[in-house]
Amino acid sequence: MTSSRRLNCITPPFILTRLLDSDNADIRQAALATLLTTAQLRGERRVRGLIAGALSMQGDGRRSIYNCKHSTFLPSAKLARSEDDGPVKDAAVNRAYEGFGTTRSFYREVFQRDSIDGHGMRLQGYVHRGTRYNNAFWDGQEMVFGDGDGEVFTDFTGSLDVIAHELGHGITEHTAGLEYHNQSGALNESLSDVAGSMVKQWFLKQTAEQADWLIGNDVFTPSIDADALRSMKAPGTAFDNKLFGKDPQPAHMDNFVKLPDTEDGDNGGVHVNSGIPNKAFYLVATGIGGNSWEAPGHIWYESLRASTQTTDFQEFADTTFTKAAELYGAGSSQQQAVKEAWAQVGISITTTPTLLGRV
Amino acid sequence: MRVSLTTRGGLAAPIVRRLPPRVLDTDQLPDTDARELRRLVAAATADPGGAHPAPAARDAVTYTITIDDNSRSTTLTSADTSMSRAFGDLLTWVERHTS
Ligand SMILES: [Zn+2]
């Protein structure tokens, strides 16, 4: 391109190129128009405005935390802390802000991934949502946290693994886009638990052997007799009490729970059957040894990126086996650990040996 | 009038589904609260919002509010990301007045 001098006085070309990937069609169009016909841009204030807006919108996963003040209506929430602001009085705001920061650093340093979409997408969190709200969720664009009812659950911003779990849903959405029902949905849930556990272990500098492998061990009030929401090390053992019974998660395909694909059936048990791939990841991490976010995390992350909307447990297991060979060599100890882990949860790798050389 | 709230789904779906429903009865409420509850129920019934969470939502909760008034029973269903403000106001009020 010969017009770099003129481009420079408005926006660096590499940023314009990046804007071509924007989710916003107007911004893509504006960036394209700018790259193609810079000369015509002079005086086009509307297009410049769009690009200026896009620049402040991108920015390496800048954080904004909003306070819902117990409303269920997000548009009425007030901005409580944004990137570069110091701590505020509200501890939930600060926890969400710090949790986003830790998770963002994890993806940047471990997987060289720039925020949720890989292009510096803004991280937006909403805290104090609703009244006695026992949940945290990803709404497709942003993360939303409840304070808990104070009887069973406490504030969901108190759990780094929960924060990374929700952010993990955003990453899955921007990569494989796994459909949120039945096996692909349980795999989607598992990948968020894997994200949650890796971020927590990375933050605490724990090896796979040292880690507790619990998800949401901070979400209960002290009066509740439960270890966590889920255990990746021993699915089905996170809780067993009078109030809400026993943890229903299976750890093996023999115990796969068939549930209706309805909201009442947890979309085919996405939060139940995730126990199976969760256990497989735990077994790979302890089988390989060391830090979960190193070889095990890289095998899982590359498999996530190679998956599609309908990937099921078997296909994902096969992909991890292929990726382990690509990353560490066919027949490597890492690849063996992957094969053995899936076998222990009842899934035999079906990738044909001819495609991979020796197995 | 008896109002009961059950929730399904969410990050803690297997636990939440086993928690008892939140129940309120206008017979056991002071007159002003009973009137307020009837007003909120009427508003939410007229406009509950969408019945299901947005397709892109993950770990969203679906709420079912059942209203039994004499022999009539009405069920309202809505979810995180899709509920109307009126449904959200009723939900909030029920949460504040049960324990
Ligand atoms: Zn989830």
mmCIF file with all atom_site columns, N, CA, C and O in Angstrom, chain A residues 72-73 129 131-133 135-138 149 165-166 169 173 180 188-189 229-230 239 244 246 248 263-264 271, chain B residues 8 10-12 14-15 17-18 22 52-53 57-59 61-63 80-81 85 88 92 95-96 98-99:
data_model
loop_
_atom_site.group_PDB
_atom_site.id
_atom_site.type_symbol
_atom_site.label_atom_id
_atom_site.label_alt_id
_atom_site.label_comp_id
_atom_site.label_asym_id
_atom_site.label_entity_id
_atom_site.label_seq_id
_atom_site.pdbx_PDB_ins_code
_atom_site.Cartn_x
_atom_site.Cartn_y
_atom_site.Cartn_z
_atom_site.occupancy
_atom_site.B_iso_or_equiv
_atom_site.pdbx_formal_charge
_atom_site.auth_seq_id
_atom_site.auth_comp_id
_atom_site.auth_asym_id
_atom_site.auth_atom_id
_atom_site.pdbx_PDB_model_num
ATOM 1   N N  . THR A 1 72  ? -32.128 -6.857  38.221 1.00 0.00 ? 72  THR A N  1
ATOM 2   C CA . THR A 1 72  ? -31.894 -7.922  37.246 1.00 0.00 ? 72  THR A CA 1
ATOM 3   C C  . THR A 1 72  ? -31.739 -7.317  35.853 1.00 0.00 ? 72  THR A C  1
ATOM 4   O O  . THR A 1 72  ? -31.540 -8.038  34.876 1.00 0.00 ? 72  THR A O  1
ATOM 5   N N  . PHE A 1 73  ? -31.850 -5.993  35.774 1.00 0.00 ? 73  PHE A N  1
ATOM 6   C CA . PHE A 1 73  ? -31.839 -5.295  34.490 1.00 0.00 ? 73  PHE A CA 1
ATOM 7   C C  . PHE A 1 73  ? -30.457 -4.670  34.282 1.00 0.00 ? 73  PHE A C  1
ATOM 8   O O  . PHE A 1 73  ? -30.136 -3.623  34.856 1.00 0.00 ? 73  PHE A O  1
ATOM 9   N N  . ARG A 1 129 ? -25.823 -8.777  41.104 1.00 0.00 ? 129 ARG A N  1
ATOM 10  C CA . ARG A 1 129 ? -26.969 -8.913  40.219 1.00 0.00 ? 129 ARG A CA 1
ATOM 11  C C  . ARG A 1 129 ? -28.099 -9.615  40.975 1.00 0.00 ? 129 ARG A C  1
ATOM 12  O O  . ARG A 1 129 ? -27.888 -10.669 41.593 1.00 0.00 ? 129 ARG A O  1
ATOM 13  N N  . THR A 1 131 ? -31.381 -10.324 43.637 1.00 0.00 ? 131 THR A N  1
ATOM 14  C CA . THR A 1 131 ? -31.470 -10.452 45.086 1.00 0.00 ? 131 THR A CA 1
ATOM 15  C C  . THR A 1 131 ? -31.290 -11.915 45.466 1.00 0.00 ? 131 THR A C  1
ATOM 16  O O  . THR A 1 131 ? -31.964 -12.773 44.904 1.00 0.00 ? 131 THR A O  1
ATOM 17  N N  . ARG A 1 132 ? -30.351 -12.186 46.361 1.00 0.00 ? 132 ARG A N  1
ATOM 18  C CA . ARG A 1 132 ? -30.068 -13.551 46.827 1.00 0.00 ? 132 ARG A CA 1
ATOM 19  C C  . ARG A 1 132 ? -29.867 -14.495 45.645 1.00 0.00 ? 132 ARG A C  1
ATOM 20  O O  . ARG A 1 132 ? -30.320 -15.637 45.648 1.00 0.00 ? 132 ARG A O  1
ATOM 21  N N  . TYR A 1 133 ? -29.170 -13.993 44.634 1.00 0.00 ? 133 TYR A N  1
ATOM 22  C CA . TYR A 1 133 ? -29.023 -14.747 43.387 1.00 0.00 ? 133 TYR A CA 1
ATOM 23  C C  . TYR A 1 133 ? -27.877 -15.753 43.495 1.00 0.00 ? 133 TYR A C  1
ATOM 24  O O  . TYR A 1 133 ? -26.718 -15.380 43.683 1.00 0.00 ? 133 TYR A O  1
ATOM 25  N N  . ASN A 1 135 ? -25.897 -17.650 41.634 1.00 0.00 ? 135 ASN A N  1
ATOM 26  C CA . ASN A 1 135 ? -25.340 -18.033 40.332 1.00 0.00 ? 135 ASN A CA 1
ATOM 27  C C  . ASN A 1 135 ? -24.338 -17.010 39.813 1.00 0.00 ? 135 ASN A C  1
ATOM 28  O O  . ASN A 1 135 ? -24.250 -15.886 40.307 1.00 0.00 ? 135 ASN A O  1
ATOM 29  N N  . ALA A 1 136 ? -23.591 -17.450 38.811 1.00 0.00 ? 136 ALA A N  1
ATOM 30  C CA . ALA A 1 136 ? -22.777 -16.584 37.963 1.00 0.00 ? 136 ALA A CA 1
ATOM 31  C C  . ALA A 1 136 ? -22.967 -17.115 36.562 1.00 0.00 ? 136 ALA A C  1
ATOM 32  O O  . ALA A 1 136 ? -23.085 -18.326 36.378 1.00 0.00 ? 136 ALA A O  1
ATOM 33  N N  . PHE A 1 137 ? -23.072 -16.247 35.576 1.00 0.00 ? 137 PHE A N  1
ATOM 34  C CA . PHE A 1 137 ? -23.246 -16.744 34.209 1.00 0.00 ? 137 PHE A CA 1
ATOM 35  C C  . PHE A 1 137 ? -22.562 -15.853 33.190 1.00 0.00 ? 137 PHE A C  1
ATOM 36  O O  . PHE A 1 137 ? -22.148 -14.736 33.473 1.00 0.00 ? 137 PHE A O  1
ATOM 37  N N  . TRP A 1 138 ? -22.432 -16.418 31.989 1.00 0.00 ? 138 TRP A N  1
ATOM 38  C CA . TRP A 1 138 ? -21.882 -15.730 30.828 1.00 0.00 ? 138 TRP A CA 1
ATOM 39  C C  . TRP A 1 138 ? -23.074 -15.492 29.914 1.00 0.00 ? 138 TRP A C  1
ATOM 40  O O  . TRP A 1 138 ? -23.757 -16.434 29.533 1.00 0.00 ? 138 TRP A O  1
ATOM 41  N N  . ASP A 1 149 ? -27.526 -16.403 48.280 1.00 0.00 ? 149 ASP A N  1
ATOM 42  C CA . ASP A 1 149 ? -28.642 -16.145 49.203 1.00 0.00 ? 149 ASP A CA 1
ATOM 43  C C  . ASP A 1 149 ? -28.180 -15.963 50.645 1.00 0.00 ? 149 ASP A C  1
ATOM 44  O O  . ASP A 1 149 ? -28.975 -15.653 51.525 1.00 0.00 ? 149 ASP A O  1
ATOM 45  N N  . HIS A 1 165 ? -14.041 -19.919 34.965 1.00 0.00 ? 165 HIS A N  1
ATOM 46  C CA . HIS A 1 165 ? -15.018 -20.815 34.328 1.00 0.00 ? 165 HIS A CA 1
ATOM 47  C C  . HIS A 1 165 ? -15.915 -20.008 33.382 1.00 0.00 ? 165 HIS A C  1
ATOM 48  O O  . HIS A 1 165 ? -16.115 -20.392 32.227 1.00 0.00 ? 165 HIS A O  1
ATOM 49  N N  . GLU A 1 166 ? -16.438 -18.898 33.868 1.00 0.00 ? 166 GLU A N  1
ATOM 50  C CA . GLU A 1 166 ? -17.345 -18.087 33.044 1.00 0.00 ? 166 GLU A CA 1
ATOM 51  C C  . GLU A 1 166 ? -16.613 -17.486 31.854 1.00 0.00 ? 166 GLU A C  1
ATOM 52  O O  . GLU A 1 166 ? -17.109 -17.482 30.725 1.00 0.00 ? 166 GLU A O  1
ATOM 53  N N  . HIS A 1 169 ? -16.186 -19.903 29.131 1.00 0.00 ? 169 HIS A N  1
ATOM 54  C CA . HIS A 1 169 ? -17.325 -20.062 28.223 1.00 0.00 ? 169 HIS A CA 1
ATOM 55  C C  . HIS A 1 169 ? -17.196 -19.106 27.039 1.00 0.00 ? 169 HIS A C  1
ATOM 56  O O  . HIS A 1 169 ? -17.540 -19.458 25.908 1.00 0.00 ? 169 HIS A O  1
ATOM 57  N N  . GLU A 1 173 ? -16.849 -20.200 23.165 1.00 0.00 ? 173 GLU A N  1
ATOM 58  C CA . GLU A 1 173 ? -17.775 -19.629 22.183 1.00 0.00 ? 173 GLU A CA 1
ATOM 59  C C  . GLU A 1 173 ? -17.026 -19.059 20.987 1.00 0.00 ? 173 GLU A C  1
ATOM 60  O O  . GLU A 1 173 ? -17.478 -19.162 19.852 1.00 0.00 ? 173 GLU A O  1
ATOM 61  N N  . TYR A 1 180 ? -24.603 -26.149 23.463 1.00 0.00 ? 180 TYR A N  1
ATOM 62  C CA . TYR A 1 180 ? -24.763 -26.282 24.909 1.00 0.00 ? 180 TYR A CA 1
ATOM 63  C C  . TYR A 1 180 ? -25.867 -27.272 25.272 1.00 0.00 ? 180 TYR A C  1
ATOM 64  O O  . TYR A 1 180 ? -26.819 -26.938 25.975 1.00 0.00 ? 180 TYR A O  1
ATOM 65  N N  . ASN A 1 188 ? -18.417 -28.636 26.780 1.00 0.00 ? 188 ASN A N  1
ATOM 66  C CA . ASN A 1 188 ? -18.334 -27.184 26.950 1.00 0.00 ? 188 ASN A CA 1
ATOM 67  C C  . ASN A 1 188 ? -18.160 -26.858 28.438 1.00 0.00 ? 188 ASN A C  1
ATOM 68  O O  . ASN A 1 188 ? -17.262 -26.095 28.830 1.00 0.00 ? 188 ASN A O  1
ATOM 69  N N  . GLU A 1 189 ? -19.014 -27.467 29.285 1.00 0.00 ? 189 GLU A N  1
ATOM 70  C CA . GLU A 1 189 ? -18.925 -27.260 30.733 1.00 0.00 ? 189 GLU A CA 1
ATOM 71  C C  . GLU A 1 189 ? -17.565 -27.715 31.268 1.00 0.00 ? 189 GLU A C  1
ATOM 72  O O  . GLU A 1 189 ? -16.941 -27.036 32.092 1.00 0.00 ? 189 GLU A O  1
ATOM 73  N N  . LEU A 1 229 ? -18.595 -27.249 44.335 1.00 0.00 ? 229 LEU A N  1
ATOM 74  C CA . LEU A 1 229 ? -19.633 -27.570 43.349 1.00 0.00 ? 229 LEU A CA 1
ATOM 75  C C  . LEU A 1 229 ? -19.304 -28.884 42.655 1.00 0.00 ? 229 LEU A C  1
ATOM 76  O O  . LEU A 1 229 ? -20.170 -29.693 42.379 1.00 0.00 ? 229 LEU A O  1
ATOM 77  N N  . ARG A 1 230 ? -18.002 -29.050 42.330 1.00 0.00 ? 230 ARG A N  1
ATOM 78  C CA . ARG A 1 230 ? -17.564 -30.249 41.610 1.00 0.00 ? 230 ARG A CA 1
ATOM 79  C C  . ARG A 1 230 ? -16.140 -30.599 42.010 1.00 0.00 ? 230 ARG A C  1
ATOM 80  O O  . ARG A 1 230 ? -15.376 -29.720 42.417 1.00 0.00 ? 230 ARG A O  1
ATOM 81  N N  . PHE A 1 239 ? -20.010 -33.238 47.263 1.00 0.00 ? 239 PHE A N  1
ATOM 82  C CA . PHE A 1 239 ? -20.926 -32.986 48.387 1.00 0.00 ? 239 PHE A CA 1
ATOM 83  C C  . PHE A 1 239 ? -21.830 -34.190 48.610 1.00 0.00 ? 239 PHE A C  1
ATOM 84  O O  . PHE A 1 239 ? -22.054 -34.993 47.684 1.00 0.00 ? 239 PHE A O  1
ATOM 85  N N  . PHE A 1 244 ? -29.127 -30.912 49.961 1.00 0.00 ? 244 PHE A N  1
ATOM 86  C CA . PHE A 1 244 ? -29.210 -31.094 48.509 1.00 0.00 ? 244 PHE A CA 1
ATOM 87  C C  . PHE A 1 244 ? -28.611 -32.398 47.993 1.00 0.00 ? 244 PHE A C  1
ATOM 88  O O  . PHE A 1 244 ? -28.336 -32.543 46.804 1.00 0.00 ? 244 PHE A O  1
ATOM 89  N N  . LYS A 1 246 ? -26.488 -35.900 47.168 1.00 0.00 ? 246 LYS A N  1
ATOM 90  C CA . LYS A 1 246 ? -25.141 -36.312 46.796 1.00 0.00 ? 246 LYS A CA 1
ATOM 91  C C  . LYS A 1 246 ? -24.794 -35.785 45.410 1.00 0.00 ? 246 LYS A C  1
ATOM 92  O O  . LYS A 1 246 ? -25.634 -35.736 44.521 1.00 0.00 ? 246 LYS A O  1
ATOM 93  N N  . PRO A 1 248 ? -24.063 -35.663 41.819 1.00 0.00 ? 248 PRO A N  1
ATOM 94  C CA . PRO A 1 248 ? -24.479 -36.665 40.822 1.00 0.00 ? 248 PRO A CA 1
ATOM 95  C C  . PRO A 1 248 ? -23.482 -36.889 39.685 1.00 0.00 ? 248 PRO A C  1
ATOM 96  O O  . PRO A 1 248 ? -23.806 -37.601 38.728 1.00 0.00 ? 248 PRO A O  1
ATOM 97  N N  . GLU A 1 263 ? -34.434 -27.470 29.814 1.00 0.00 ? 263 GLU A N  1
ATOM 98  C CA . GLU A 1 263 ? -33.834 -26.678 30.895 1.00 0.00 ? 263 GLU A CA 1
ATOM 99  C C  . GLU A 1 263 ? -34.004 -27.398 32.230 1.00 0.00 ? 263 GLU A C  1
ATOM 100 O O  . GLU A 1 263 ? -33.138 -27.333 33.096 1.00 0.00 ? 263 GLU A O  1
ATOM 101 N N  . ASP A 1 264 ? -35.136 -28.116 32.379 1.00 0.00 ? 264 ASP A N  1
ATOM 102 C CA . ASP A 1 264 ? -35.360 -28.886 33.596 1.00 0.00 ? 264 ASP A CA 1
ATOM 103 C C  . ASP A 1 264 ? -34.347 -30.028 33.709 1.00 0.00 ? 264 ASP A C  1
ATOM 104 O O  . ASP A 1 264 ? -33.938 -30.403 34.798 1.00 0.00 ? 264 ASP A O  1
ATOM 105 N N  . HIS A 1 271 ? -24.081 -30.051 33.339 1.00 0.00 ? 271 HIS A N  1
ATOM 106 C CA . HIS A 1 271 ? -23.310 -29.866 34.579 1.00 0.00 ? 271 HIS A CA 1
ATOM 107 C C  . HIS A 1 271 ? -23.113 -31.179 35.333 1.00 0.00 ? 271 HIS A C  1
ATOM 108 O O  . HIS A 1 271 ? -22.581 -31.203 36.430 1.00 0.00 ? 271 HIS A O  1
ATOM 109 N N  . ARG B 2 8   ? -34.134 -23.515 37.919 1.00 0.00 ? 8   ARG B N  1
ATOM 110 C CA . ARG B 2 8   ? -33.444 -24.619 37.264 1.00 0.00 ? 8   ARG B CA 1
ATOM 111 C C  . ARG B 2 8   ? -32.248 -24.067 36.510 1.00 0.00 ? 8   ARG B C  1
ATOM 112 O O  . ARG B 2 8   ? -32.300 -22.969 35.977 1.00 0.00 ? 8   ARG B O  1
ATOM 113 N N  . GLY B 2 10  ? -28.109 -23.046 35.782 1.00 0.00 ? 10  GLY B N  1
ATOM 114 C CA . GLY B 2 10  ? -27.083 -22.265 36.450 1.00 0.00 ? 10  GLY B CA 1
ATOM 115 C C  . GLY B 2 10  ? -25.837 -23.086 36.709 1.00 0.00 ? 10  GLY B C  1
ATOM 116 O O  . GLY B 2 10  ? -25.821 -24.313 36.553 1.00 0.00 ? 10  GLY B O  1
ATOM 117 N N  . LEU B 2 11  ? -24.807 -22.382 37.144 1.00 0.00 ? 11  LEU B N  1
ATOM 118 C CA . LEU B 2 11  ? -23.510 -22.986 37.432 1.00 0.00 ? 11  LEU B CA 1
ATOM 119 C C  . LEU B 2 11  ? -23.623 -24.149 38.421 1.00 0.00 ? 11  LEU B C  1
ATOM 120 O O  . LEU B 2 11  ? -22.881 -25.123 38.346 1.00 0.00 ? 11  LEU B O  1
ATOM 121 N N  . ALA B 2 12  ? -24.565 -24.034 39.355 1.00 0.00 ? 12  ALA B N  1
ATOM 122 C CA . ALA B 2 12  ? -24.747 -25.053 40.386 1.00 0.00 ? 12  ALA B CA 1
ATOM 123 C C  . ALA B 2 12  ? -26.030 -25.843 40.129 1.00 0.00 ? 12  ALA B C  1
ATOM 124 O O  . ALA B 2 12  ? -26.722 -26.245 41.065 1.00 0.00 ? 12  ALA B O  1
ATOM 125 N N  . PRO B 2 14  ? -27.078 -28.920 39.492 1.00 0.00 ? 14  PRO B N  1
ATOM 126 C CA . PRO B 2 14  ? -27.490 -30.121 40.217 1.00 0.00 ? 14  PRO B CA 1
ATOM 127 C C  . PRO B 2 14  ? -27.869 -29.852 41.684 1.00 0.00 ? 14  PRO B C  1
ATOM 128 O O  . PRO B 2 14  ? -28.633 -30.627 42.266 1.00 0.00 ? 14  PRO B O  1
ATOM 129 N N  . ILE B 2 15  ? -27.349 -28.774 42.256 1.00 0.00 ? 15  ILE B N  1
ATOM 130 C CA . ILE B 2 15  ? -27.654 -28.436 43.647 1.00 0.00 ? 15  ILE B CA 1
ATOM 131 C C  . ILE B 2 15  ? -28.946 -27.632 43.716 1.00 0.00 ? 15  ILE B C  1
ATOM 132 O O  . ILE B 2 15  ? -29.853 -27.945 44.503 1.00 0.00 ? 15  ILE B O  1
ATOM 133 N N  . ARG B 2 17  ? -31.481 -27.467 41.823 1.00 0.00 ? 17  ARG B N  1
ATOM 134 C CA . ARG B 2 17  ? -32.733 -28.167 41.540 1.00 0.00 ? 17  ARG B CA 1
ATOM 135 C C  . ARG B 2 17  ? -33.267 -28.914 42.765 1.00 0.00 ? 17  ARG B C  1
ATOM 136 O O  . ARG B 2 17  ? -34.431 -29.297 42.815 1.00 0.00 ? 17  ARG B O  1
ATOM 137 N N  . ARG B 2 18  ? -32.402 -29.162 43.743 1.00 0.00 ? 18  ARG B N  1
ATOM 138 C CA . ARG B 2 18  ? -32.855 -29.898 44.933 1.00 0.00 ? 18  ARG B CA 1
ATOM 139 C C  . ARG B 2 18  ? -33.225 -28.981 46.094 1.00 0.00 ? 18  ARG B C  1
ATOM 140 O O  . ARG B 2 18  ? -33.683 -29.451 47.128 1.00 0.00 ? 18  ARG B O  1
ATOM 141 N N  . ARG B 2 22  ? -39.316 -21.432 46.890 1.00 0.00 ? 22  ARG B N  1
ATOM 142 C CA . ARG B 2 22  ? -39.664 -20.279 47.730 1.00 0.00 ? 22  ARG B CA 1
ATOM 143 C C  . ARG B 2 22  ? -41.176 -20.101 47.622 1.00 0.00 ? 22  ARG B C  1
ATOM 144 O O  . ARG B 2 22  ? -41.711 -20.029 46.512 1.00 0.00 ? 22  ARG B O  1
ATOM 145 N N  . HIS B 2 52  ? -37.068 -18.604 27.573 1.00 0.00 ? 52  HIS B N  1
ATOM 146 C CA . HIS B 2 52  ? -35.782 -19.320 27.602 1.00 0.00 ? 52  HIS B CA 1
ATOM 147 C C  . HIS B 2 52  ? -34.617 -18.341 27.626 1.00 0.00 ? 52  HIS B C  1
ATOM 148 O O  . HIS B 2 52  ? -34.734 -17.228 27.142 1.00 0.00 ? 52  HIS B O  1
ATOM 149 N N  . PRO B 2 53  ? -33.457 -18.787 28.143 1.00 0.00 ? 53  PRO B N  1
ATOM 150 C CA . PRO B 2 53  ? -32.274 -17.918 28.092 1.00 0.00 ? 53  PRO B CA 1
ATOM 151 C C  . PRO B 2 53  ? -31.858 -17.677 26.641 1.00 0.00 ? 53  PRO B C  1
ATOM 152 O O  . PRO B 2 53  ? -32.209 -18.461 25.756 1.00 0.00 ? 53  PRO B O  1
ATOM 153 N N  . ALA B 2 57  ? -26.202 -17.728 25.929 1.00 0.00 ? 57  ALA B N  1
ATOM 154 C CA . ALA B 2 57  ? -25.955 -17.675 27.370 1.00 0.00 ? 57  ALA B CA 1
ATOM 155 C C  . ALA B 2 57  ? -25.478 -19.037 27.890 1.00 0.00 ? 57  ALA B C  1
ATOM 156 O O  . ALA B 2 57  ? -25.905 -20.078 27.400 1.00 0.00 ? 57  ALA B O  1
ATOM 157 N N  . ARG B 2 58  ? -24.588 -19.012 28.872 1.00 0.00 ? 58  ARG B N  1
ATOM 158 C CA . ARG B 2 58  ? -24.085 -20.236 29.504 1.00 0.00 ? 58  ARG B CA 1
ATOM 159 C C  . ARG B 2 58  ? -24.273 -20.105 31.013 1.00 0.00 ? 58  ARG B C  1
ATOM 160 O O  . ARG B 2 58  ? -23.980 -19.058 31.578 1.00 0.00 ? 58  ARG B O  1
ATOM 161 N N  . ASP B 2 59  ? -24.720 -21.201 31.647 1.00 0.00 ? 59  ASP B N  1
ATOM 162 C CA . ASP B 2 59  ? -24.976 -21.212 33.086 1.00 0.00 ? 59  ASP B CA 1
ATOM 163 C C  . ASP B 2 59  ? -26.136 -20.302 33.492 1.00 0.00 ? 59  ASP B C  1
ATOM 164 O O  . ASP B 2 59  ? -26.235 -19.901 34.644 1.00 0.00 ? 59  ASP B O  1
ATOM 165 N N  . VAL B 2 61  ? -30.006 -19.244 34.453 1.00 0.00 ? 61  VAL B N  1
ATOM 166 C CA . VAL B 2 61  ? -31.044 -19.886 35.265 1.00 0.00 ? 61  VAL B CA 1
ATOM 167 C C  . VAL B 2 61  ? -32.414 -19.639 34.634 1.00 0.00 ? 61  VAL B C  1
ATOM 168 O O  . VAL B 2 61  ? -32.684 -18.557 34.116 1.00 0.00 ? 61  VAL B O  1
ATOM 169 N N  . THR B 2 62  ? -33.274 -20.664 34.683 1.00 0.00 ? 62  THR B N  1
ATOM 170 C CA . THR B 2 62  ? -34.674 -20.531 34.257 1.00 0.00 ? 62  THR B CA 1
ATOM 171 C C  . THR B 2 62  ? -35.550 -20.559 35.510 1.00 0.00 ? 62  THR B C  1
ATOM 172 O O  . THR B 2 62  ? -35.329 -21.381 36.397 1.00 0.00 ? 62  THR B O  1
ATOM 173 N N  . TYR B 2 63  ? -36.510 -19.653 35.581 1.00 0.00 ? 63  TYR B N  1
ATOM 174 C CA . TYR B 2 63  ? -37.377 -19.506 36.758 1.00 0.00 ? 63  TYR B CA 1
ATOM 175 C C  . TYR B 2 63  ? -38.810 -19.879 36.409 1.00 0.00 ? 63  TYR B C  1
ATOM 176 O O  . TYR B 2 63  ? -39.313 -19.487 35.368 1.00 0.00 ? 63  TYR B O  1
ATOM 177 N N  . ASP B 2 80  ? -32.783 -15.865 33.026 1.00 0.00 ? 80  ASP B N  1
ATOM 178 C CA . ASP B 2 80  ? -31.724 -14.856 32.985 1.00 0.00 ? 80  ASP B CA 1
ATOM 179 C C  . ASP B 2 80  ? -31.514 -14.493 31.516 1.00 0.00 ? 80  ASP B C  1
ATOM 180 O O  . ASP B 2 80  ? -31.560 -15.376 30.663 1.00 0.00 ? 80  ASP B O  1
ATOM 181 N N  . THR B 2 81  ? -31.258 -13.283 31.247 1.00 0.00 ? 81  THR B N  1
ATOM 182 C CA . THR B 2 81  ? -31.028 -12.708 29.903 1.00 0.00 ? 81  THR B CA 1
ATOM 183 C C  . THR B 2 81  ? -32.317 -12.459 29.123 1.00 0.00 ? 81  THR B C  1
ATOM 184 O O  . THR B 2 81  ? -32.278 -11.770 28.119 1.00 0.00 ? 81  THR B O  1
ATOM 185 N N  . ARG B 2 85  ? -38.682 -6.619  32.885 1.00 0.00 ? 85  ARG B N  1
ATOM 186 C CA . ARG B 2 85  ? -38.448 -5.915  34.162 1.00 0.00 ? 85  ARG B CA 1
ATOM 187 C C  . ARG B 2 85  ? -39.527 -6.297  35.167 1.00 0.00 ? 85  ARG B C  1
ATOM 188 O O  . ARG B 2 85  ? -39.246 -6.425  36.356 1.00 0.00 ? 85  ARG B O  1
ATOM 189 N N  . GLY B 2 88  ? -38.634 -9.591  36.623 1.00 0.00 ? 88  GLY B N  1
ATOM 190 C CA . GLY B 2 88  ? -37.500 -9.367  37.526 1.00 0.00 ? 88  GLY B CA 1
ATOM 191 C C  . GLY B 2 88  ? -37.938 -8.726  38.839 1.00 0.00 ? 88  GLY B C  1
ATOM 192 O O  . GLY B 2 88  ? -37.449 -9.103  39.909 1.00 0.00 ? 88  GLY B O  1
ATOM 193 N N  . THR B 2 92  ? -37.499 -10.517 42.449 1.00 0.00 ? 92  THR B N  1
ATOM 194 C CA . THR B 2 92  ? -36.788 -9.823  43.518 1.00 0.00 ? 92  THR B CA 1
ATOM 195 C C  . THR B 2 92  ? -37.646 -9.742  44.779 1.00 0.00 ? 92  THR B C  1
ATOM 196 O O  . THR B 2 92  ? -37.179 -10.016 45.881 1.00 0.00 ? 92  THR B O  1
ATOM 197 N N  . GLU B 2 95  ? -37.902 -13.143 46.447 1.00 0.00 ? 95  GLU B N  1
ATOM 198 C CA . GLU B 2 95  ? -36.632 -13.462 47.121 1.00 0.00 ? 95  GLU B CA 1
ATOM 199 C C  . GLU B 2 95  ? -36.490 -12.685 48.432 1.00 0.00 ? 95  GLU B C  1
ATOM 200 O O  . GLU B 2 95  ? -36.013 -13.196 49.417 1.00 0.00 ? 95  GLU B O  1
ATOM 201 N N  . ARG B 2 96  ? -36.925 -11.403 48.422 1.00 0.00 ? 96  ARG B N  1
ATOM 202 C CA . ARG B 2 96  ? -36.799 -10.568 49.633 1.00 0.00 ? 96  ARG B CA 1
ATOM 203 C C  . ARG B 2 96  ? -37.746 -10.990 50.734 1.00 0.00 ? 96  ARG B C  1
ATOM 204 O O  . ARG B 2 96  ? -37.465 -10.746 51.909 1.00 0.00 ? 96  ARG B O  1
ATOM 205 N N  . THR B 2 98  ? -39.005 -14.169 51.306 1.00 0.00 ? 98  THR B N  1
ATOM 206 C CA . THR B 2 98  ? -38.950 -15.577 51.733 1.00 0.00 ? 98  THR B CA 1
ATOM 207 C C  . THR B 2 98  ? -37.564 -15.828 52.318 1.00 0.00 ? 98  THR B C  1
ATOM 208 O O  . THR B 2 98  ? -36.620 -15.100 52.025 1.00 0.00 ? 98  THR B O  1
ATOM 209 N N  . SER B 2 99  ? -37.468 -16.844 53.137 1.00 0.00 ? 99  SER B N  1
ATOM 210 C CA . SER B 2 99  ? -36.127 -17.188 53.634 1.00 0.00 ? 99  SER B CA 1
ATOM 211 C C  . SER B 2 99  ? -36.092 -18.657 54.043 1.00 0.00 ? 99  SER B C  1
ATOM 212 O O  . SER B 2 99  ? -37.111 -19.283 54.167 1.00 0.00 ? 99  SER B O  1
#
